[in-house]
mmCIF file of C-alpha atoms in Angstrom:
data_model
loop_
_atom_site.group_PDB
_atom_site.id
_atom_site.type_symbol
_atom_site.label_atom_id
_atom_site.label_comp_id
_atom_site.label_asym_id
_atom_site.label_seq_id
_atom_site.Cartn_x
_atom_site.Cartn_y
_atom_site.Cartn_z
ATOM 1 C CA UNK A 1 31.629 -19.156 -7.447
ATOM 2 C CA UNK A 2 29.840 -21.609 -5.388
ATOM 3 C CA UNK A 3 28.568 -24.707 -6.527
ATOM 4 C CA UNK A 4 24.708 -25.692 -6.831
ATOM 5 C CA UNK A 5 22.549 -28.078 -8.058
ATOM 6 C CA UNK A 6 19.642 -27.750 -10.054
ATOM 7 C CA UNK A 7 15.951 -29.345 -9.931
ATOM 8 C CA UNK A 8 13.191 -29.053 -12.237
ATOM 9 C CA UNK A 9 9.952 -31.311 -12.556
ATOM 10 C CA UNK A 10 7.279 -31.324 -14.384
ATOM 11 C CA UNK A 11 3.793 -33.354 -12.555
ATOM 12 C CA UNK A 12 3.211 -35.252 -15.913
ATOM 13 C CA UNK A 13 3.746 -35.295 -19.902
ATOM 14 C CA UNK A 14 2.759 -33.292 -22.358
ATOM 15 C CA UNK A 15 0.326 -34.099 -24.452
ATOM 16 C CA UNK A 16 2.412 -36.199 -26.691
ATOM 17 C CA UNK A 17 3.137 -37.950 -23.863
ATOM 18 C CA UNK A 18 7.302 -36.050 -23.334
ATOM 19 C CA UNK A 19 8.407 -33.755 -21.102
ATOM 20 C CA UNK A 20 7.421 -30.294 -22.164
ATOM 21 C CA UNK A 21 8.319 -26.511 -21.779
ATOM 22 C CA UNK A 22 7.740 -26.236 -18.360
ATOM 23 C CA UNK A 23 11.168 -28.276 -17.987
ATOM 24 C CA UNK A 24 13.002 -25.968 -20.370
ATOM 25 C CA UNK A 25 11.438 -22.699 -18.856
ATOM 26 C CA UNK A 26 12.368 -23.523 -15.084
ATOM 27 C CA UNK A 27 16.096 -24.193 -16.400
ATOM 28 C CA UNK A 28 16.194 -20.788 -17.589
ATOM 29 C CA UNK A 29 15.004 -19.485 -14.346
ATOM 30 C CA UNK A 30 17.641 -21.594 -12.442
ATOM 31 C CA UNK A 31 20.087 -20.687 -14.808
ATOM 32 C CA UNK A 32 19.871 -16.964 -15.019
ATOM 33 C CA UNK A 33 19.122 -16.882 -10.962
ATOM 34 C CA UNK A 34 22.669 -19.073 -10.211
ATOM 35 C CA UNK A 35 24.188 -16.626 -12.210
ATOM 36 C CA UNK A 36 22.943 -13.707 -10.475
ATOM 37 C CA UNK A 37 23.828 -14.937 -7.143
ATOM 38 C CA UNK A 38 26.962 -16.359 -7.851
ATOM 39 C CA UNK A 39 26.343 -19.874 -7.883
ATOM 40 C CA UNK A 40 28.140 -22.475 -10.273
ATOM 41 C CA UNK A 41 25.765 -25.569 -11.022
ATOM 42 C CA UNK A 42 27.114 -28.138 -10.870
ATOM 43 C CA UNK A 43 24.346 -30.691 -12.510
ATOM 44 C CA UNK A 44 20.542 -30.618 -13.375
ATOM 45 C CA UNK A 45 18.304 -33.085 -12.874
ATOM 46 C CA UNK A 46 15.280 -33.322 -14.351
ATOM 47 C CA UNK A 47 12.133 -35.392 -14.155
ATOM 48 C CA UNK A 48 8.258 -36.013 -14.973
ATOM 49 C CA UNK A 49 6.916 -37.589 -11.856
ATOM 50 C CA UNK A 50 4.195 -36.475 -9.574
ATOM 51 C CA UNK A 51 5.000 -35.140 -5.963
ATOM 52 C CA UNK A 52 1.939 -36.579 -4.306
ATOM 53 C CA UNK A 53 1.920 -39.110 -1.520
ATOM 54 C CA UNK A 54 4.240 -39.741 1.565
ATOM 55 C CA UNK A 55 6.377 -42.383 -0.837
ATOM 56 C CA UNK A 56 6.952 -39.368 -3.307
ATOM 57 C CA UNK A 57 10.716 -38.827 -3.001
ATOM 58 C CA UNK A 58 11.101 -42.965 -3.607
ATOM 59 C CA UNK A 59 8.980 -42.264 -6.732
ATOM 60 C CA UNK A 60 11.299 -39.046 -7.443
ATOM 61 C CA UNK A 61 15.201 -40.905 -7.889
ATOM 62 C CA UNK A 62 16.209 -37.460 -9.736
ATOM 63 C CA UNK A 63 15.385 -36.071 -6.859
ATOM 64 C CA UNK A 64 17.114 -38.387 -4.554
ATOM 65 C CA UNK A 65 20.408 -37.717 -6.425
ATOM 66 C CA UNK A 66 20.331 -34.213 -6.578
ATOM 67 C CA UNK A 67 20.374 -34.264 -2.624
ATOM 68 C CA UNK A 68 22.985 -36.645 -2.688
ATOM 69 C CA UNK A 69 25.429 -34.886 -5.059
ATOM 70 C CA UNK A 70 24.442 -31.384 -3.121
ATOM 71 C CA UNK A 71 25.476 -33.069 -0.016
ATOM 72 C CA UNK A 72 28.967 -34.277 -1.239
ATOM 73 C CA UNK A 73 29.537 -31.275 -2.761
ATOM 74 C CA UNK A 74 28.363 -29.395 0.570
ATOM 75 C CA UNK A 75 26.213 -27.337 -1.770
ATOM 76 C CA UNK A 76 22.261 -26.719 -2.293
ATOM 77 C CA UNK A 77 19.331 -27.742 -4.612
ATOM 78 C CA UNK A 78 18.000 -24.782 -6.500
ATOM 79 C CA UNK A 79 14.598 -25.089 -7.572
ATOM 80 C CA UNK A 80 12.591 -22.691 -9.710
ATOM 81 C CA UNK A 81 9.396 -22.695 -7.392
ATOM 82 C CA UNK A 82 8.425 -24.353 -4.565
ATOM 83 C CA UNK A 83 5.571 -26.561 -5.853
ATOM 84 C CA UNK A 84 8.436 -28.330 -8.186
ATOM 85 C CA UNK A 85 9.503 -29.834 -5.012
ATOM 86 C CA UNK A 86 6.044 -30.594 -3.608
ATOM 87 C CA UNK A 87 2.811 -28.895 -2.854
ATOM 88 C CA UNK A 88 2.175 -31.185 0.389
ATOM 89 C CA UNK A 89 3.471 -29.129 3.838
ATOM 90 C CA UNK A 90 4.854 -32.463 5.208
ATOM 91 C CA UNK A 91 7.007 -33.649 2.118
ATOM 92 C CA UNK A 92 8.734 -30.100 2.588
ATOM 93 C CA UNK A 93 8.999 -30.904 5.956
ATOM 94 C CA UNK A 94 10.974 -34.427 5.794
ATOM 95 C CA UNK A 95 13.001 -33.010 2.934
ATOM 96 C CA UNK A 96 14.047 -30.549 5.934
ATOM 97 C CA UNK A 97 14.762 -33.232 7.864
ATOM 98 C CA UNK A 98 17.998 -34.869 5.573
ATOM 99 C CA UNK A 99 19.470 -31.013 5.990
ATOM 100 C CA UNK A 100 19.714 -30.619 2.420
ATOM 101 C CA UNK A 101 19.504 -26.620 1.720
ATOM 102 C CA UNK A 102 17.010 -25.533 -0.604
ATOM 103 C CA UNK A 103 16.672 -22.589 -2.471
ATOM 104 C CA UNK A 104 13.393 -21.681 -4.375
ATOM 105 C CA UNK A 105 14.462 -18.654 -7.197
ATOM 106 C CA UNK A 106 10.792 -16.721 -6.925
ATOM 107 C CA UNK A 107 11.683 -16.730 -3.046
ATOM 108 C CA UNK A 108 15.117 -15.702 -3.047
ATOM 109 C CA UNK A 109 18.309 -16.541 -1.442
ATOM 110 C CA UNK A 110 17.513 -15.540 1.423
ATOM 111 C CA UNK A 111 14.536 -17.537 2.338
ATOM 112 C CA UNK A 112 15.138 -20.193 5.494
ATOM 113 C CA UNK A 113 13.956 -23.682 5.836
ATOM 114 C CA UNK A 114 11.326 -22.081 8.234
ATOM 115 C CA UNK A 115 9.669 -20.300 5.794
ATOM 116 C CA UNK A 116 10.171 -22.387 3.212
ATOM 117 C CA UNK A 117 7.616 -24.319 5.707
ATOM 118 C CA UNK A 118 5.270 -21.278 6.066
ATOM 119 C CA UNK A 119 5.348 -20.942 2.104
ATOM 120 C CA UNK A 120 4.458 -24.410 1.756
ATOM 121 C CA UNK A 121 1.594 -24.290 4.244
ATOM 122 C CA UNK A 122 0.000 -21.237 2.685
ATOM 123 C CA UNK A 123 0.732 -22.489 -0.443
ATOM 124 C CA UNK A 124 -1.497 -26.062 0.742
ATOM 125 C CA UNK A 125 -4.340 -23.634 2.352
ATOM 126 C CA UNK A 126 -4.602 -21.639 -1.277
ATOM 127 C CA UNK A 127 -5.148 -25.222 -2.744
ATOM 128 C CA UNK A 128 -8.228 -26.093 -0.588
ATOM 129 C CA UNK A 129 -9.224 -22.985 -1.489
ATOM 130 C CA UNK A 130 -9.541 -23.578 -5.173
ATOM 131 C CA UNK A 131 -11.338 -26.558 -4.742
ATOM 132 C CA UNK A 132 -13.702 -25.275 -2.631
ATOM 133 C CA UNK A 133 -14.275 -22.356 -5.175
ATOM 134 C CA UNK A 134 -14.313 -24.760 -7.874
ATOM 135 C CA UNK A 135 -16.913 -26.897 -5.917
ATOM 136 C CA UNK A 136 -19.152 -24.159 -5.611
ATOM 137 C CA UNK A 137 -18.421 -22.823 -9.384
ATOM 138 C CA UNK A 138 -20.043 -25.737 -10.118
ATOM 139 C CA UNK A 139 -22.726 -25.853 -8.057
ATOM 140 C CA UNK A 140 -23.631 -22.189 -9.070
ATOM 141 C CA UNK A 141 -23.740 -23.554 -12.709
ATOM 142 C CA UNK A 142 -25.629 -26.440 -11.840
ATOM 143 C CA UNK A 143 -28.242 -23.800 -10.188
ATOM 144 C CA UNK A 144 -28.480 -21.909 -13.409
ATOM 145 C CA UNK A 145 -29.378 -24.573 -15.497
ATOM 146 C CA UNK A 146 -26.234 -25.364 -17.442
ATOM 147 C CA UNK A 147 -25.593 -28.398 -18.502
ATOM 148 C CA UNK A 148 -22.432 -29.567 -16.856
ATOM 149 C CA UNK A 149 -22.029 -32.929 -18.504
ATOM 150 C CA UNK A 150 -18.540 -34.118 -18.290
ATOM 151 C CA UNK A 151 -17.056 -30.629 -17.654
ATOM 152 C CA UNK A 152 -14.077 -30.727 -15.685
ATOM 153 C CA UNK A 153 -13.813 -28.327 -12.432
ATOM 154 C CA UNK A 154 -10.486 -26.380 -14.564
ATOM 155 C CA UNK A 155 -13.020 -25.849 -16.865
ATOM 156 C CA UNK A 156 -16.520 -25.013 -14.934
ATOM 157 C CA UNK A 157 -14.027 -22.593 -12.540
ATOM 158 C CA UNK A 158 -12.794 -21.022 -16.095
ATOM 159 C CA UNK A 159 -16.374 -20.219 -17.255
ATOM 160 C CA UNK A 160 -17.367 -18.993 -13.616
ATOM 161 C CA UNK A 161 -14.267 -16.340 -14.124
ATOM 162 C CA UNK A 162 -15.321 -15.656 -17.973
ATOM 163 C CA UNK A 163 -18.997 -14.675 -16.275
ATOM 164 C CA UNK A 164 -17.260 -12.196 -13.900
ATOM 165 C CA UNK A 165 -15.245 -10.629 -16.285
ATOM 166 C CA UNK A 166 -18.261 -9.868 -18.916
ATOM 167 C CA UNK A 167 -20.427 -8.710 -15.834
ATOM 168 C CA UNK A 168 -17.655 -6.375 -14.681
ATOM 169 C CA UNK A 169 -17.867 -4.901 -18.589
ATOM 170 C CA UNK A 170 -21.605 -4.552 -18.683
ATOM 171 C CA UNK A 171 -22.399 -1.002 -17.681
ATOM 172 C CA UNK A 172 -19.755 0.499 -20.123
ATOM 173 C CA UNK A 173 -21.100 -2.028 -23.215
ATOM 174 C CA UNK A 174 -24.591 -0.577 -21.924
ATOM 175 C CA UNK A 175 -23.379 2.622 -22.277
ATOM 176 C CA UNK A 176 -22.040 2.091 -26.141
ATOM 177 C CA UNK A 177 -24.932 -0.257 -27.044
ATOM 178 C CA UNK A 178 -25.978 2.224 -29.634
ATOM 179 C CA UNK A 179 -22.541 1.883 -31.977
ATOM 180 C CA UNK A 180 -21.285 -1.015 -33.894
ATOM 181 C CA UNK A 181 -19.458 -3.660 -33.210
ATOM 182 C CA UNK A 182 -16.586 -2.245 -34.431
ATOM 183 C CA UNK A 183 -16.779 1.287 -32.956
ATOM 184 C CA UNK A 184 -16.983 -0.523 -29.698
ATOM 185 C CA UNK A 185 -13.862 -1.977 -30.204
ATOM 186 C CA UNK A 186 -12.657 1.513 -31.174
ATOM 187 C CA UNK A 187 -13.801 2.765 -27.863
ATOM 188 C CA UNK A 188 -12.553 0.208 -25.466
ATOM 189 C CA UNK A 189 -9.252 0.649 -27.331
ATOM 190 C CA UNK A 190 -9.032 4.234 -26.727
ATOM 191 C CA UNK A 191 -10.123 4.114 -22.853
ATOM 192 C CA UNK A 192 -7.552 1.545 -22.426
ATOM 193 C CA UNK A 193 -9.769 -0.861 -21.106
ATOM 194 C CA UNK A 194 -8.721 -4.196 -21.238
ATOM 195 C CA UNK A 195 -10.555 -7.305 -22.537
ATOM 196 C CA UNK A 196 -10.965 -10.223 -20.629
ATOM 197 C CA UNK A 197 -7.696 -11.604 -22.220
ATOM 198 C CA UNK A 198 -5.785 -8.973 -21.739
ATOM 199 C CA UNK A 199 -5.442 -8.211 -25.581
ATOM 200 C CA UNK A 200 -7.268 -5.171 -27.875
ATOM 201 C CA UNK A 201 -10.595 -5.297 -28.133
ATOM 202 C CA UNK A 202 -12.008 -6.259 -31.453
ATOM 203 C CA UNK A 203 -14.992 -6.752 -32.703
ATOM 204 C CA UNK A 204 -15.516 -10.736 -32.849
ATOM 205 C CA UNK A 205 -14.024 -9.458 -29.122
ATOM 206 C CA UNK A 206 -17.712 -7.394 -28.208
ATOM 207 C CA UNK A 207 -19.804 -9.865 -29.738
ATOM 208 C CA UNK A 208 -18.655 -12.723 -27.826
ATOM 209 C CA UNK A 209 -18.966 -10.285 -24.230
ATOM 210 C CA UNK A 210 -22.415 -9.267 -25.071
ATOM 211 C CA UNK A 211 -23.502 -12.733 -26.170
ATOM 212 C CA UNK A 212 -22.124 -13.995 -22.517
ATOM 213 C CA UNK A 213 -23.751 -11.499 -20.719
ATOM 214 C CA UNK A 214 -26.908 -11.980 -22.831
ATOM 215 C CA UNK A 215 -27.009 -15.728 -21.347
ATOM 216 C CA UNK A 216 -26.591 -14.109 -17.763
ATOM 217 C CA UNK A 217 -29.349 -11.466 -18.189
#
């Protein structure tokens, strides 16, 4: 088999203020890729550090040593996605640079530093797009009279999606408006149409939908 090390980070901690599941999930990804491929890892290293800013692999030792063991053991870093490295274009770039291979497991094996580069950059581009769609989430809110307080852009962006959904489900609740809560639910189960959670439709499920779209009428 040949040999491989392993990376996983998480931005920040949980909660509770230690590393959470994110750390244990992208070791089972790692894991169960290396073994498809063949790989043997050698070492993980893990840690909770951000991967912002040009100084980010000082801030990162983990990281540091996982390049350095990979080198003297002529092997490469396996990752679980590409963002655990860094979501900044130029830090993929200068990790390029100390000819450490990389391998991301949601890109394959078979994925080149030169696309790891085009990954990254798309990756960076889908970024700016969020904020600008959370920018204007909130701006649309704003216009509509909602009280935004201290809501966080997550959480205005969240509520702009929740409107969508209910507004995609208005013509069919429109169309059962005459039947019960419950029979609704019935309904929507039977014509396998999904709620916005992705779960069965009950009915604490149709109130909620029809409340939300009563506040966008």
């Amino acid at each position: 088999m040949m040999p491989a090390i392993a990376y996983t980070r998480l931005s920040k901690p949980n909660k509770k203020g230690k590393p959470g599941v994110g750390l244990d999930a992208q070791q089972v990804a790692i894991a169960t890729f290396a073994k498809a491929e063949g790989y043997d890892l050698v070492e993980i290293f893990s840690e909770v550090e951000t991967g912002e800013g040009s100084d980010a692999l000082e801030k990162r030792p983990q990281l540091a040593a996982a390049m350095k063991l990979a080198k003297k053991n002529k092997a490469p870093v396996i990752v679980a996605k590409l963002d655990r490295l860094s979501r900044d274009v130029h830090f993929i770039s200068g990790l390029m640079v100390h000819k450490t291979p990389f391998i991301v497991t949601e890109l394959g094996a078979d994925v080149d530093p030169f696309m790891l580069h085009i990954y990254a950059a798309v990756a960076e581009k889908e970024r700016r797009l969020i904020g600008q769609r959370t920018r204007d989430a909130l701006a649309e809110l704003k216009a509509q009279g909602k009280k935004l307080g201290g809501l966080r852009p997550k959480t205005a962006l969240k509520m702009q999606a929740a409107d969508e959904r209910a507004e995609a489900l208005r013509q069919v609740l429109a169309e059962l408006r005459e039947l019960s809560a419950n029979a609704i639910a019935r309904e929507l189960n039977a014509r396998q149409i999904a709620t916005p959670s992705g779960k069965p439709w009950s009915a604490v499920t149709v109130l909620r939908v029809q409340r939300r779209l009563e506040g966008l009428s």
